[in-house]
Short mmCIF file of C-alpha atoms in Angstrom, two decimals:
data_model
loop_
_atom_site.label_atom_id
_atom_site.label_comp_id
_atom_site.label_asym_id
_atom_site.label_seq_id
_atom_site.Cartn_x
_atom_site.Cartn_y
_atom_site.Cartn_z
CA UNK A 1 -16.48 -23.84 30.98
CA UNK A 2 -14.68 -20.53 31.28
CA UNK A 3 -13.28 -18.52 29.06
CA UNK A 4 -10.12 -16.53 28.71
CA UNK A 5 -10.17 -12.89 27.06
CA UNK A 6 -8.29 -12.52 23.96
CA UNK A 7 -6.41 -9.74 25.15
CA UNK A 8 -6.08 -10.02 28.88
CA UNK A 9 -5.36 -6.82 31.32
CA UNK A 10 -1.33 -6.73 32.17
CA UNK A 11 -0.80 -7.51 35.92
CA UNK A 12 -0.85 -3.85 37.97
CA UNK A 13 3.12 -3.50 38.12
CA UNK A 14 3.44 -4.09 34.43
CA UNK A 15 0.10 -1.05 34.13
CA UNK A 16 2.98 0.58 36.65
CA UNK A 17 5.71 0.29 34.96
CA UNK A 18 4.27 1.34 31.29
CA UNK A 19 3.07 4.44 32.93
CA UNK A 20 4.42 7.94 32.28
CA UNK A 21 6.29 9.07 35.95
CA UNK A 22 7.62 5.33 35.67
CA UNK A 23 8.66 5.77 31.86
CA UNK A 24 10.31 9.09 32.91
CA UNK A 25 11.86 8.00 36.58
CA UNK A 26 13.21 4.41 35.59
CA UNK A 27 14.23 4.39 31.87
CA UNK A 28 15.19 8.29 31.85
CA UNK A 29 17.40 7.45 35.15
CA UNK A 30 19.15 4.51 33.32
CA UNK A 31 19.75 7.00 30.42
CA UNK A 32 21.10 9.32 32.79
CA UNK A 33 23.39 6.91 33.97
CA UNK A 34 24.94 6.30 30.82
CA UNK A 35 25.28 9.84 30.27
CA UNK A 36 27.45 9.31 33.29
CA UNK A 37 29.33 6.80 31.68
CA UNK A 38 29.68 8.94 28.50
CA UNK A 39 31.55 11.88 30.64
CA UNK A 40 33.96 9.29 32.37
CA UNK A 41 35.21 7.87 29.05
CA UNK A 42 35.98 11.48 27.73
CA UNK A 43 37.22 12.65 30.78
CA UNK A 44 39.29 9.17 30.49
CA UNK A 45 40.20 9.92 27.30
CA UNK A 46 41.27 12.75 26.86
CA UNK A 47 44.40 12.51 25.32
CA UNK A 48 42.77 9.62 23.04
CA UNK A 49 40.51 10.89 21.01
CA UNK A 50 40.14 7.69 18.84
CA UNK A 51 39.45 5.31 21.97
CA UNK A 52 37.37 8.04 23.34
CA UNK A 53 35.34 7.51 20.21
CA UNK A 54 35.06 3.73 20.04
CA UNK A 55 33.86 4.07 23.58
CA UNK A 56 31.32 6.42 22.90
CA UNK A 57 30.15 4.81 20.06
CA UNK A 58 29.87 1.62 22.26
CA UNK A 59 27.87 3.59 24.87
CA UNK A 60 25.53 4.95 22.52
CA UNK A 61 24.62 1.27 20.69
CA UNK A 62 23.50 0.14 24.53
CA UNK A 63 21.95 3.48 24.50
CA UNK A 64 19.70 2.56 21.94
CA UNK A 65 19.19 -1.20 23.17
CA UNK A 66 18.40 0.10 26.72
CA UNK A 67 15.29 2.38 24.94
CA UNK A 68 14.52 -0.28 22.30
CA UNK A 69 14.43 -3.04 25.18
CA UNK A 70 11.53 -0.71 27.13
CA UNK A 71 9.59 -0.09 24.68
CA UNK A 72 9.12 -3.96 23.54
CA UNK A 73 9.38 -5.48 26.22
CA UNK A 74 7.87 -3.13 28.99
CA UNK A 75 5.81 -1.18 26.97
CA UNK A 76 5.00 -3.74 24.56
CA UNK A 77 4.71 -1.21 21.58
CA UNK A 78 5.79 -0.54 18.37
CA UNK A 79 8.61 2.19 18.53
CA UNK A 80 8.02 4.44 15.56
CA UNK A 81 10.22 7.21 16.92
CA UNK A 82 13.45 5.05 16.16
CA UNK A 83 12.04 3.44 13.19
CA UNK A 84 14.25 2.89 10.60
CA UNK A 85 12.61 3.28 6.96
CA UNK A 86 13.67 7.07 6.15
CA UNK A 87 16.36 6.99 9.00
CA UNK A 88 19.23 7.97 6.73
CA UNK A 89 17.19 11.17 5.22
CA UNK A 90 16.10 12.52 8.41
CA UNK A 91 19.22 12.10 9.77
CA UNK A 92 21.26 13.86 6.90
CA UNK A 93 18.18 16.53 7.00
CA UNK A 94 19.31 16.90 10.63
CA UNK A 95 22.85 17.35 9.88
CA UNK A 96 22.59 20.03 7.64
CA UNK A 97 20.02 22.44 9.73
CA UNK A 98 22.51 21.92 12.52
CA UNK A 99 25.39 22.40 10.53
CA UNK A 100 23.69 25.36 8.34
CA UNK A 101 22.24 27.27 10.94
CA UNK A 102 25.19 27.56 13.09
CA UNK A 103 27.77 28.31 10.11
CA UNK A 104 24.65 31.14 9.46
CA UNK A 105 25.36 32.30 12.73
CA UNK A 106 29.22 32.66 12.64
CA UNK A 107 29.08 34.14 8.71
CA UNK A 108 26.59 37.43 10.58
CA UNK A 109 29.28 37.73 13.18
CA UNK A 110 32.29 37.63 10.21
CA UNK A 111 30.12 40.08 8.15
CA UNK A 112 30.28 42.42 11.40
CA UNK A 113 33.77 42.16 12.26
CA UNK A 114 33.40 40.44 15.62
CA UNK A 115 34.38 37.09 14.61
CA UNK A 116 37.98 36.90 12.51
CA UNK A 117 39.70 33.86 11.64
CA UNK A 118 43.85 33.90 12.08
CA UNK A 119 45.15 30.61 11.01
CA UNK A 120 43.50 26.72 10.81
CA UNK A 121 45.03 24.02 13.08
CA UNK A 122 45.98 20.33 11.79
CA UNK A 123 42.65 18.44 10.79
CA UNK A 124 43.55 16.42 13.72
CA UNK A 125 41.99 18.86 16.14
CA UNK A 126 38.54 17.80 14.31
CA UNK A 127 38.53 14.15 15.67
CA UNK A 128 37.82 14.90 19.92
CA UNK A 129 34.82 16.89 19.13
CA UNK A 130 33.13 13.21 17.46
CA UNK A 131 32.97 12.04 20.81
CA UNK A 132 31.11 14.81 22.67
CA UNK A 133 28.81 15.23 19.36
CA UNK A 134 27.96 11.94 19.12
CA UNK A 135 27.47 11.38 23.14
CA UNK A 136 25.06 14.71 23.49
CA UNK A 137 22.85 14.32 20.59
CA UNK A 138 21.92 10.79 20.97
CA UNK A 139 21.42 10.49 25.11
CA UNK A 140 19.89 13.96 25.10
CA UNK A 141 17.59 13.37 22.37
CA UNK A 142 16.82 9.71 23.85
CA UNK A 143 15.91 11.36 27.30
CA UNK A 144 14.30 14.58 26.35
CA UNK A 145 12.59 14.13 23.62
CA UNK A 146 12.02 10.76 23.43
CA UNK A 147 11.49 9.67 27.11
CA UNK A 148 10.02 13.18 28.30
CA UNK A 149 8.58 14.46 25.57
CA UNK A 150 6.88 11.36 24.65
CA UNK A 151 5.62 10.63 28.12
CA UNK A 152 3.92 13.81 29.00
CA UNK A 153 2.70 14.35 25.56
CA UNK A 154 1.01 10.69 26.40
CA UNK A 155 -0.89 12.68 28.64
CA UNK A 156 -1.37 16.34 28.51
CA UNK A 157 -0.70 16.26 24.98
CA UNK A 158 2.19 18.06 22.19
CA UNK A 159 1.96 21.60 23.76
CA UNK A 160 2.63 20.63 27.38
CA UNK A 161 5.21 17.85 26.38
CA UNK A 162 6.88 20.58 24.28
CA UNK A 163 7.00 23.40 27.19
CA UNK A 164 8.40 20.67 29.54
CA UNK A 165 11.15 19.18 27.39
CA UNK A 166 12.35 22.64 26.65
CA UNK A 167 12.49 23.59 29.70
CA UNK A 168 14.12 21.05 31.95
CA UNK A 169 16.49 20.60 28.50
CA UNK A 170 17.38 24.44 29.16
CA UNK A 171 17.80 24.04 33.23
CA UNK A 172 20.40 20.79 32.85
CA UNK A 173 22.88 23.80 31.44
CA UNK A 174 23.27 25.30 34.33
CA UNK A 175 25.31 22.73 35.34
CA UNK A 176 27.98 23.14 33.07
CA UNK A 177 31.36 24.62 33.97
CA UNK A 178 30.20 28.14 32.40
CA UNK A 179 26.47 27.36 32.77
CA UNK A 180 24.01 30.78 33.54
CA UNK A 181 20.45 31.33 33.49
CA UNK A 182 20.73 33.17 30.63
CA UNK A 183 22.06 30.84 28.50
CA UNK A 184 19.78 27.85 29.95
CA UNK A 185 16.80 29.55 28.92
CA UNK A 186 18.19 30.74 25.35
CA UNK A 187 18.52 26.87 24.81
CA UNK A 188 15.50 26.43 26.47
CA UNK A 189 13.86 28.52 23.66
CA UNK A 190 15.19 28.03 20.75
CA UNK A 191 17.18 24.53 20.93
CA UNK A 192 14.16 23.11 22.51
CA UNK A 193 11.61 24.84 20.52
CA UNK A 194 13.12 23.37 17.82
CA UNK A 195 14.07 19.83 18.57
CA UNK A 196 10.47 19.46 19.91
CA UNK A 197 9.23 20.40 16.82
CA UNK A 198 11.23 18.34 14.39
CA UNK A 199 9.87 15.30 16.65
CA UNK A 200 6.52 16.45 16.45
CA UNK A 201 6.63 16.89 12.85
CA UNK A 202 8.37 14.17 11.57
CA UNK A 203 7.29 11.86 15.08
CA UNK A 204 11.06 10.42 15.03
CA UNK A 205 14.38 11.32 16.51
CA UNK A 206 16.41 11.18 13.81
CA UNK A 207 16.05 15.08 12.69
CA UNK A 208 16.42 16.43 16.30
CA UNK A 209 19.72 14.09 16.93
CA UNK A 210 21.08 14.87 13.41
CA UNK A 211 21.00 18.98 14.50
CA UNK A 212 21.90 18.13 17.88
CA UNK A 213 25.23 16.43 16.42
CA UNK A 214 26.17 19.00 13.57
CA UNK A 215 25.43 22.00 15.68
CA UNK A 216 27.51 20.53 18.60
CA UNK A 217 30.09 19.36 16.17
CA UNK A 218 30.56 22.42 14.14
CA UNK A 219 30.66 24.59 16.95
CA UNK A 220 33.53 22.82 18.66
CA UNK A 221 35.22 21.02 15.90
CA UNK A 222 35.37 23.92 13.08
CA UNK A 223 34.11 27.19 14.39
CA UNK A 224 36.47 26.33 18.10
CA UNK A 225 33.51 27.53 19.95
CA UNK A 226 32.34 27.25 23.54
CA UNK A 227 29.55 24.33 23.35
CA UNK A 228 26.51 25.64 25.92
CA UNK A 229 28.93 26.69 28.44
CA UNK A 230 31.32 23.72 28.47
CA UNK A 231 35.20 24.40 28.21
CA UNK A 232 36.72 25.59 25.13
CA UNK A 233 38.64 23.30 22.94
CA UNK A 234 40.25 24.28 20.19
CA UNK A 235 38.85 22.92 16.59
CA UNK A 236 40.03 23.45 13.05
CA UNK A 237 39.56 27.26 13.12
CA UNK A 238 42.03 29.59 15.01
CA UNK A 239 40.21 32.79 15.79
CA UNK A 240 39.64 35.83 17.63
CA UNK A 241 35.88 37.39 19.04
CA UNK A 242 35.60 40.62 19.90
CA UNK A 243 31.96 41.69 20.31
CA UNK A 244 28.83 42.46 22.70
CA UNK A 245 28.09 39.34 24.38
CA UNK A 246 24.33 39.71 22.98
CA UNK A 247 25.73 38.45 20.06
CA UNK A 248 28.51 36.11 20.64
CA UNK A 249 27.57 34.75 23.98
CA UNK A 250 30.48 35.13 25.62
CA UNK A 251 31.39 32.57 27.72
CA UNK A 252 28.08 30.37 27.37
CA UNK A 253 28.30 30.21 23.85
CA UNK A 254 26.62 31.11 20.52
CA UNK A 255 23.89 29.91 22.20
CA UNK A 256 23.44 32.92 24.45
CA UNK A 257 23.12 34.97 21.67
CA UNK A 258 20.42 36.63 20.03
CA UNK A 259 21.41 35.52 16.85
CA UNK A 260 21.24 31.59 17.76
CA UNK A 261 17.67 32.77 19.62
CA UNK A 262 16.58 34.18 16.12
CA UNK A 263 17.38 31.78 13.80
CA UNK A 264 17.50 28.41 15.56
CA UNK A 265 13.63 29.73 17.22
CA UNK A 266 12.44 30.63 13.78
CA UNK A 267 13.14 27.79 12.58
CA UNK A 268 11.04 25.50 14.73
CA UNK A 269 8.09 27.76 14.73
CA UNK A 270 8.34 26.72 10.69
CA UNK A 271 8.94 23.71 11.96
CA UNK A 272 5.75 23.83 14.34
CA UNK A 273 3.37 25.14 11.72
CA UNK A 274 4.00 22.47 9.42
CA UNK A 275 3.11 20.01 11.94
CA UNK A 276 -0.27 21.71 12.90
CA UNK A 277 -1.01 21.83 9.35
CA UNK A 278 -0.54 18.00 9.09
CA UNK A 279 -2.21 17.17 11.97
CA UNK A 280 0.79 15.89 14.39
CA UNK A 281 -0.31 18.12 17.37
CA UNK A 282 -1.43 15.50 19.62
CA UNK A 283 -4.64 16.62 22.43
CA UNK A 284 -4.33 16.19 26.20
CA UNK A 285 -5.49 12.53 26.87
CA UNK A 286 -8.79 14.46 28.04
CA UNK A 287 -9.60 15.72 24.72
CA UNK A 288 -8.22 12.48 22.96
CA UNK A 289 -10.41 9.63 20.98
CA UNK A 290 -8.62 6.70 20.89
CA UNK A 291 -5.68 8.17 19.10
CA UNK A 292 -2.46 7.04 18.92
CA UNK A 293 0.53 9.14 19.94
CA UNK A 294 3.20 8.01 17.81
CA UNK A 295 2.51 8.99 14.11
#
């Protein structure tokens, strides 16, 4: 009589497949190719802000199902980064870092004279920016931080996983219409310092996609701001910015400037503390005892 073990080994392409290089190569690449899709529906719909939204928001359901759909069926694990008890607090915590820390930003630059507002356009010009918001924060969070970040963190642990995601989330800027090294490795810094560190802290996405949003959105849709070297489009605010480019970030962005650097970086070392001091720092596989990575 033989016997079958209660939890048999998966065949070796399904050990392949729930790997880390094949986490990164085959789910990030279908991410990347709805990122695709995300730029031809703006680009599409241009003139339409309003089907440029319904689109988006279309995109970024099957976003979701694409990464939910891995994770049970490939991976066959629980995903506690999209889990949704304390979605809606995270999420609103998310929006109002963004939202605070870049309206911090643009009140220094007001203070010094360099930024000067001259007249407010229709509330109309608010509604194109929803579509870029929404399309960045959630595919950008999906593939850095929770498709890169969580695969090398699965094996060289929270400090590598955080070095790497901020990094290669820094270098995609470069390809922007107004992209420079500069600017990549400001966001490099301090937007990936931080969104690294509101995942490993609260070990879900909803933070870092809330600030991804309200930063992206205010920037654009209030403050009329260049969005990480992108093409201007004009928001609520008409102004004028007259000032060294160390602090205004000329054509990149505010986030080429050393105030963004300061404030945005500060904020995830905070950010980072509080999750050594709880114990969400996870080791290199090496160092690790059975210990989940997902908190």
């Amino acid at each position: 009589m033989t016997t079958t073990p209660a939890n048999p080994q998966p065949n070796l392409a399904l050990r392949i497949l729930r790997s880390p290089p094949a986490r990164v190569l085959l789910l990030g690449f279908i991410l990347v190719l709805f990122m695709t899709l995300n730029t031809d529906v703006m680009t599409s719909y241009a003139g339409e802000p309003v089907k440029a939204v319904r689109h988006i928001i279309a995109l970024a359901i099957a976003g979701f199902a694409v990464y939910v759909g891995y994770g049970y069926f490939i991976e066959k694990r629980t995903l506690t980064e999209l889990a949704l008890p304390g979605m809606g607090r995270q999420f609103g915590v998310g929006l109002l870092i963004g939202a605070g820390l870049y309206a911090a930003c643009e009140m220094i630059l007001m203070a010094l004279g360099i930024y000067r507002i001259v007249g407010l356009n229709p509330w109309s010009y608010m509604v194109p920016a929803i579509a870029m918001a929404l399309s960045s924060s959630v595919y950008e969070e999906l593939l850095f931080r929770g498709v890169l970040f969580g695969a090398v963190e699965q094996w060289f642990g929270s400090w590598a996983a955080l070095v790497v995601s901020s990094l290669v989330f820094g270098l995609t800027h470069l390809i922007n219409p107004q992209g420079t090294i500069e600017g990549a490795l400001f966001i490099a810094v301090e937007a990936g310092t931080l969104l690294a560190a509101a995942y490993m802290l609260t070990r879900r996405l909803w933070v870092s996609i809330g600030f991804h949003m309200a930063w992206n959105y205010t920037q654009s849709a209030i403050f009329s701001g260049v969005v990480s070297g992108n093409d201007a489009q004009q928001g609520l605010i008409r102004s004028t910015v007259n000032g060294p480019n160390w602090l205004t970030g000329g054509n990149f962005g505010l986030e080429s400037s050393v105030l963004a650097l300061l404030l945005c970086t500060s904020t995830g070392i905070v950010m980072l503390l509080m999750a050594v001091k709880r114990g969400k720092i996870v080791p290199p596989i090496w160092k690790r005892q059975d210990r989940p990575v997902n908190q």
